[in-house]
C-alpha cells in the first residue's frame, strides 16, 4: 500500500540516512542533473530501470516522492489501471491538467497523489509526494 505517509518503513520526509537504514531503499542511482542535490533510488525488489526513478530524496526535505509499482494500491484501492472515474470517486478534489492529475491525500495534508492517465483515462503511473518539494514538478 502506498500512502498516506509512505510505503512500509519508508516515510515521506524521512532523512536519506534513515531511508537507507530502513532497508527499503536502494543506494542512489544516476539521475539527470539536479540543482537541488536530490538523489534517485529504487525500492528494494522493485527496480524501475535505468530511465526512471522510484524514490526521490532531497538533502533538505528527505524522502519527497515515492512512485508505485505494479500491484500497489492506495488505501482507497486506486492503482495502475484504475479509470479516471474511479480516481475521481476516491479523490473528489482530483485536478486534471496537461501535466497529469493530482489530488490531496486523505490523512496527510502535506502530501499529494499524482497520476498519469493514458488517452483512455486509465492510470499508468501514480506517486505519493510531498505537496511542496524541490526534486520534481
PDB file of C-alpha atoms in Angstrom, residues 7-126:
ATOM      1  CA  UNK A   7       5.405   2.743   1.772  1.00  0.00           C
ATOM      2  CA  UNK A   8       6.059   0.381   4.673  1.00  0.00           C
ATOM      3  CA  UNK A   9       9.031   1.645   6.690  1.00  0.00           C
ATOM      4  CA  UNK A  10       9.789   4.311   4.051  1.00  0.00           C
ATOM      5  CA  UNK A  11       8.061   7.557   5.019  1.00  0.00           C
ATOM      6  CA  UNK A  12       7.757  10.952   3.315  1.00  0.00           C
ATOM      7  CA  UNK A  13      10.117  13.415   4.990  1.00  0.00           C
ATOM      8  CA  UNK A  14      12.437  10.675   6.269  1.00  0.00           C
ATOM      9  CA  UNK A  15      16.128  11.655   6.008  1.00  0.00           C
ATOM     10  CA  UNK A  16      18.313   9.971   3.379  1.00  0.00           C
ATOM     11  CA  UNK A  17      20.316   8.159   6.077  1.00  0.00           C
ATOM     12  CA  UNK A  18      17.156   6.905   7.822  1.00  0.00           C
ATOM     13  CA  UNK A  19      15.649   5.855   4.476  1.00  0.00           C
ATOM     14  CA  UNK A  20      18.757   3.881   3.549  1.00  0.00           C
ATOM     15  CA  UNK A  21      18.855   2.330   7.045  1.00  0.00           C
ATOM     16  CA  UNK A  22      15.227   1.203   6.639  1.00  0.00           C
ATOM     17  CA  UNK A  23      16.312  -1.494   4.196  1.00  0.00           C
ATOM     18  CA  UNK A  24      13.558  -0.451   1.792  1.00  0.00           C
ATOM     19  CA  UNK A  25      15.623   1.979  -0.321  1.00  0.00           C
ATOM     20  CA  UNK A  26      18.390   1.052  -2.753  1.00  0.00           C
ATOM     21  CA  UNK A  27      21.636   3.029  -2.964  1.00  0.00           C
ATOM     22  CA  UNK A  28      21.447   6.160  -5.140  1.00  0.00           C
ATOM     23  CA  UNK A  29      21.349   5.628  -8.877  1.00  0.00           C
ATOM     24  CA  UNK A  30      22.437   8.024 -11.610  1.00  0.00           C
ATOM     25  CA  UNK A  31      19.792  10.608 -12.497  1.00  0.00           C
ATOM     26  CA  UNK A  32      19.766  13.698 -14.665  1.00  0.00           C
ATOM     27  CA  UNK A  33      21.489  16.736 -13.208  1.00  0.00           C
ATOM     28  CA  UNK A  34      19.543  18.134 -10.281  1.00  0.00           C
ATOM     29  CA  UNK A  35      20.484  21.571  -8.945  1.00  0.00           C
ATOM     30  CA  UNK A  36      18.699  20.839  -5.645  1.00  0.00           C
ATOM     31  CA  UNK A  37      21.041  17.896  -4.971  1.00  0.00           C
ATOM     32  CA  UNK A  38      18.248  15.327  -4.950  1.00  0.00           C
ATOM     33  CA  UNK A  39      19.065  11.657  -5.418  1.00  0.00           C
ATOM     34  CA  UNK A  40      17.053   8.939  -7.109  1.00  0.00           C
ATOM     35  CA  UNK A  41      16.611   5.438  -5.723  1.00  0.00           C
ATOM     36  CA  UNK A  42      14.642   2.261  -6.263  1.00  0.00           C
ATOM     37  CA  UNK A  43      12.575   0.365  -3.730  1.00  0.00           C
ATOM     38  CA  UNK A  44      14.472  -2.856  -2.951  1.00  0.00           C
ATOM     39  CA  UNK A  45      12.923  -5.626  -5.046  1.00  0.00           C
ATOM     40  CA  UNK A  46      11.154  -3.170  -7.372  1.00  0.00           C
ATOM     41  CA  UNK A  47      13.779  -1.833  -9.788  1.00  0.00           C
ATOM     42  CA  UNK A  48      12.391   0.829 -12.129  1.00  0.00           C
ATOM     43  CA  UNK A  49      15.026   0.605 -14.862  1.00  0.00           C
ATOM     44  CA  UNK A  50      17.743   2.962 -15.988  1.00  0.00           C
ATOM     45  CA  UNK A  51      15.485   5.782 -17.191  1.00  0.00           C
ATOM     46  CA  UNK A  52      13.146   6.100 -14.236  1.00  0.00           C
ATOM     47  CA  UNK A  53      13.290   6.636 -10.505  1.00  0.00           C
ATOM     48  CA  UNK A  54      11.171   5.020  -7.809  1.00  0.00           C
ATOM     49  CA  UNK A  55      12.011   7.408  -4.972  1.00  0.00           C
ATOM     50  CA  UNK A  56      13.415  10.939  -4.847  1.00  0.00           C
ATOM     51  CA  UNK A  57      15.262  12.128  -1.768  1.00  0.00           C
ATOM     52  CA  UNK A  58      16.083  15.783  -1.098  1.00  0.00           C
ATOM     53  CA  UNK A  59      19.098  16.736   1.025  1.00  0.00           C
ATOM     54  CA  UNK A  60      16.895  19.181   2.976  1.00  0.00           C
ATOM     55  CA  UNK A  61      13.416  17.591   2.894  1.00  0.00           C
ATOM     56  CA  UNK A  62      14.272  13.887   2.940  1.00  0.00           C
ATOM     57  CA  UNK A  63      12.063  11.460   1.002  1.00  0.00           C
ATOM     58  CA  UNK A  64       9.851  13.649  -1.188  1.00  0.00           C
ATOM     59  CA  UNK A  65       8.347  11.247  -3.738  1.00  0.00           C
ATOM     60  CA  UNK A  66       7.592   7.524  -3.938  1.00  0.00           C
ATOM     61  CA  UNK A  67       6.369   6.030  -7.226  1.00  0.00           C
ATOM     62  CA  UNK A  68       4.126   2.963  -7.181  1.00  0.00           C
ATOM     63  CA  UNK A  69       4.981  -0.250  -8.957  1.00  0.00           C
ATOM     64  CA  UNK A  70       2.630  -2.842 -10.450  1.00  0.00           C
ATOM     65  CA  UNK A  71       0.156  -4.203  -7.936  1.00  0.00           C
ATOM     66  CA  UNK A  72       0.464  -1.335  -5.458  1.00  0.00           C
ATOM     67  CA  UNK A  73      -2.671   0.473  -4.359  1.00  0.00           C
ATOM     68  CA  UNK A  74      -3.585   3.483  -2.279  1.00  0.00           C
ATOM     69  CA  UNK A  75      -5.607   2.911   0.915  1.00  0.00           C
ATOM     70  CA  UNK A  76      -8.637   3.891  -1.222  1.00  0.00           C
ATOM     71  CA  UNK A  77      -7.842   0.939  -3.575  1.00  0.00           C
ATOM     72  CA  UNK A  78      -6.624   3.021  -6.536  1.00  0.00           C
ATOM     73  CA  UNK A  79      -3.775   1.558  -8.564  1.00  0.00           C
ATOM     74  CA  UNK A  80      -2.352   1.238 -12.054  1.00  0.00           C
ATOM     75  CA  UNK A  81      -5.212   0.514 -14.445  1.00  0.00           C
ATOM     76  CA  UNK A  82      -7.858   2.400 -12.454  1.00  0.00           C
ATOM     77  CA  UNK A  83     -10.141   4.615 -14.521  1.00  0.00           C
ATOM     78  CA  UNK A  84     -10.278   8.382 -14.168  1.00  0.00           C
ATOM     79  CA  UNK A  85     -13.844   7.953 -12.851  1.00  0.00           C
ATOM     80  CA  UNK A  86     -12.591   5.590 -10.126  1.00  0.00           C
ATOM     81  CA  UNK A  87      -9.810   8.025  -9.193  1.00  0.00           C
ATOM     82  CA  UNK A  88     -12.286  10.919  -9.044  1.00  0.00           C
ATOM     83  CA  UNK A  89     -14.679   8.872  -6.888  1.00  0.00           C
ATOM     84  CA  UNK A  90     -11.858   8.128  -4.434  1.00  0.00           C
ATOM     85  CA  UNK A  91     -10.442  11.674  -4.579  1.00  0.00           C
ATOM     86  CA  UNK A  92     -13.218  14.197  -5.334  1.00  0.00           C
ATOM     87  CA  UNK A  93     -10.696  17.076  -5.422  1.00  0.00           C
ATOM     88  CA  UNK A  94      -8.854  15.484  -8.370  1.00  0.00           C
ATOM     89  CA  UNK A  95      -7.388  18.097 -10.731  1.00  0.00           C
ATOM     90  CA  UNK A  96      -6.572  17.008 -14.284  1.00  0.00           C
ATOM     91  CA  UNK A  97      -4.324  19.182 -16.451  1.00  0.00           C
ATOM     92  CA  UNK A  98      -1.716  18.868 -19.196  1.00  0.00           C
ATOM     93  CA  UNK A  99       0.876  17.565 -16.689  1.00  0.00           C
ATOM     94  CA  UNK A 100      -1.355  14.724 -15.483  1.00  0.00           C
ATOM     95  CA  UNK A 101      -3.592  14.708 -12.444  1.00  0.00           C
ATOM     96  CA  UNK A 102      -3.216  15.243  -8.727  1.00  0.00           C
ATOM     97  CA  UNK A 103      -5.309  15.014  -5.585  1.00  0.00           C
ATOM     98  CA  UNK A 104      -4.886  15.568  -1.883  1.00  0.00           C
ATOM     99  CA  UNK A 105      -4.075  12.531   0.276  1.00  0.00           C
ATOM    100  CA  UNK A 106      -6.668  11.642   2.916  1.00  0.00           C
ATOM    101  CA  UNK A 107      -4.898  11.584   6.262  1.00  0.00           C
ATOM    102  CA  UNK A 108      -1.862  13.597   5.154  1.00  0.00           C
ATOM    103  CA  UNK A 109      -2.356  17.302   4.434  1.00  0.00           C
ATOM    104  CA  UNK A 110       1.343  17.641   3.447  1.00  0.00           C
ATOM    105  CA  UNK A 111       1.075  15.158   0.571  1.00  0.00           C
ATOM    106  CA  UNK A 112      -0.493  14.692  -2.859  1.00  0.00           C
ATOM    107  CA  UNK A 113      -1.106  11.740  -5.127  1.00  0.00           C
ATOM    108  CA  UNK A 114      -0.004  12.331  -8.712  1.00  0.00           C
ATOM    109  CA  UNK A 115      -1.472  10.268 -11.537  1.00  0.00           C
ATOM    110  CA  UNK A 116      -0.523   9.869 -15.188  1.00  0.00           C
ATOM    111  CA  UNK A 117      -3.533   8.939 -17.319  1.00  0.00           C
ATOM    112  CA  UNK A 118      -3.394   7.375 -20.781  1.00  0.00           C
ATOM    113  CA  UNK A 119      -5.659   8.652 -23.613  1.00  0.00           C
ATOM    114  CA  UNK A 120      -8.407   6.258 -22.456  1.00  0.00           C
ATOM    115  CA  UNK A 121      -8.268   7.772 -18.957  1.00  0.00           C
ATOM    116  CA  UNK A 122      -6.579   4.821 -17.234  1.00  0.00           C
ATOM    117  CA  UNK A 123      -3.870   5.305 -14.577  1.00  0.00           C
ATOM    118  CA  UNK A 124      -0.457   4.331 -15.965  1.00  0.00           C
ATOM    119  CA  UNK A 125       1.690   5.753 -13.144  1.00  0.00           C
ATOM    120  CA  UNK A 126       0.959   7.094  -9.686  1.00  0.00           C
TER     121      UNK A 126
END
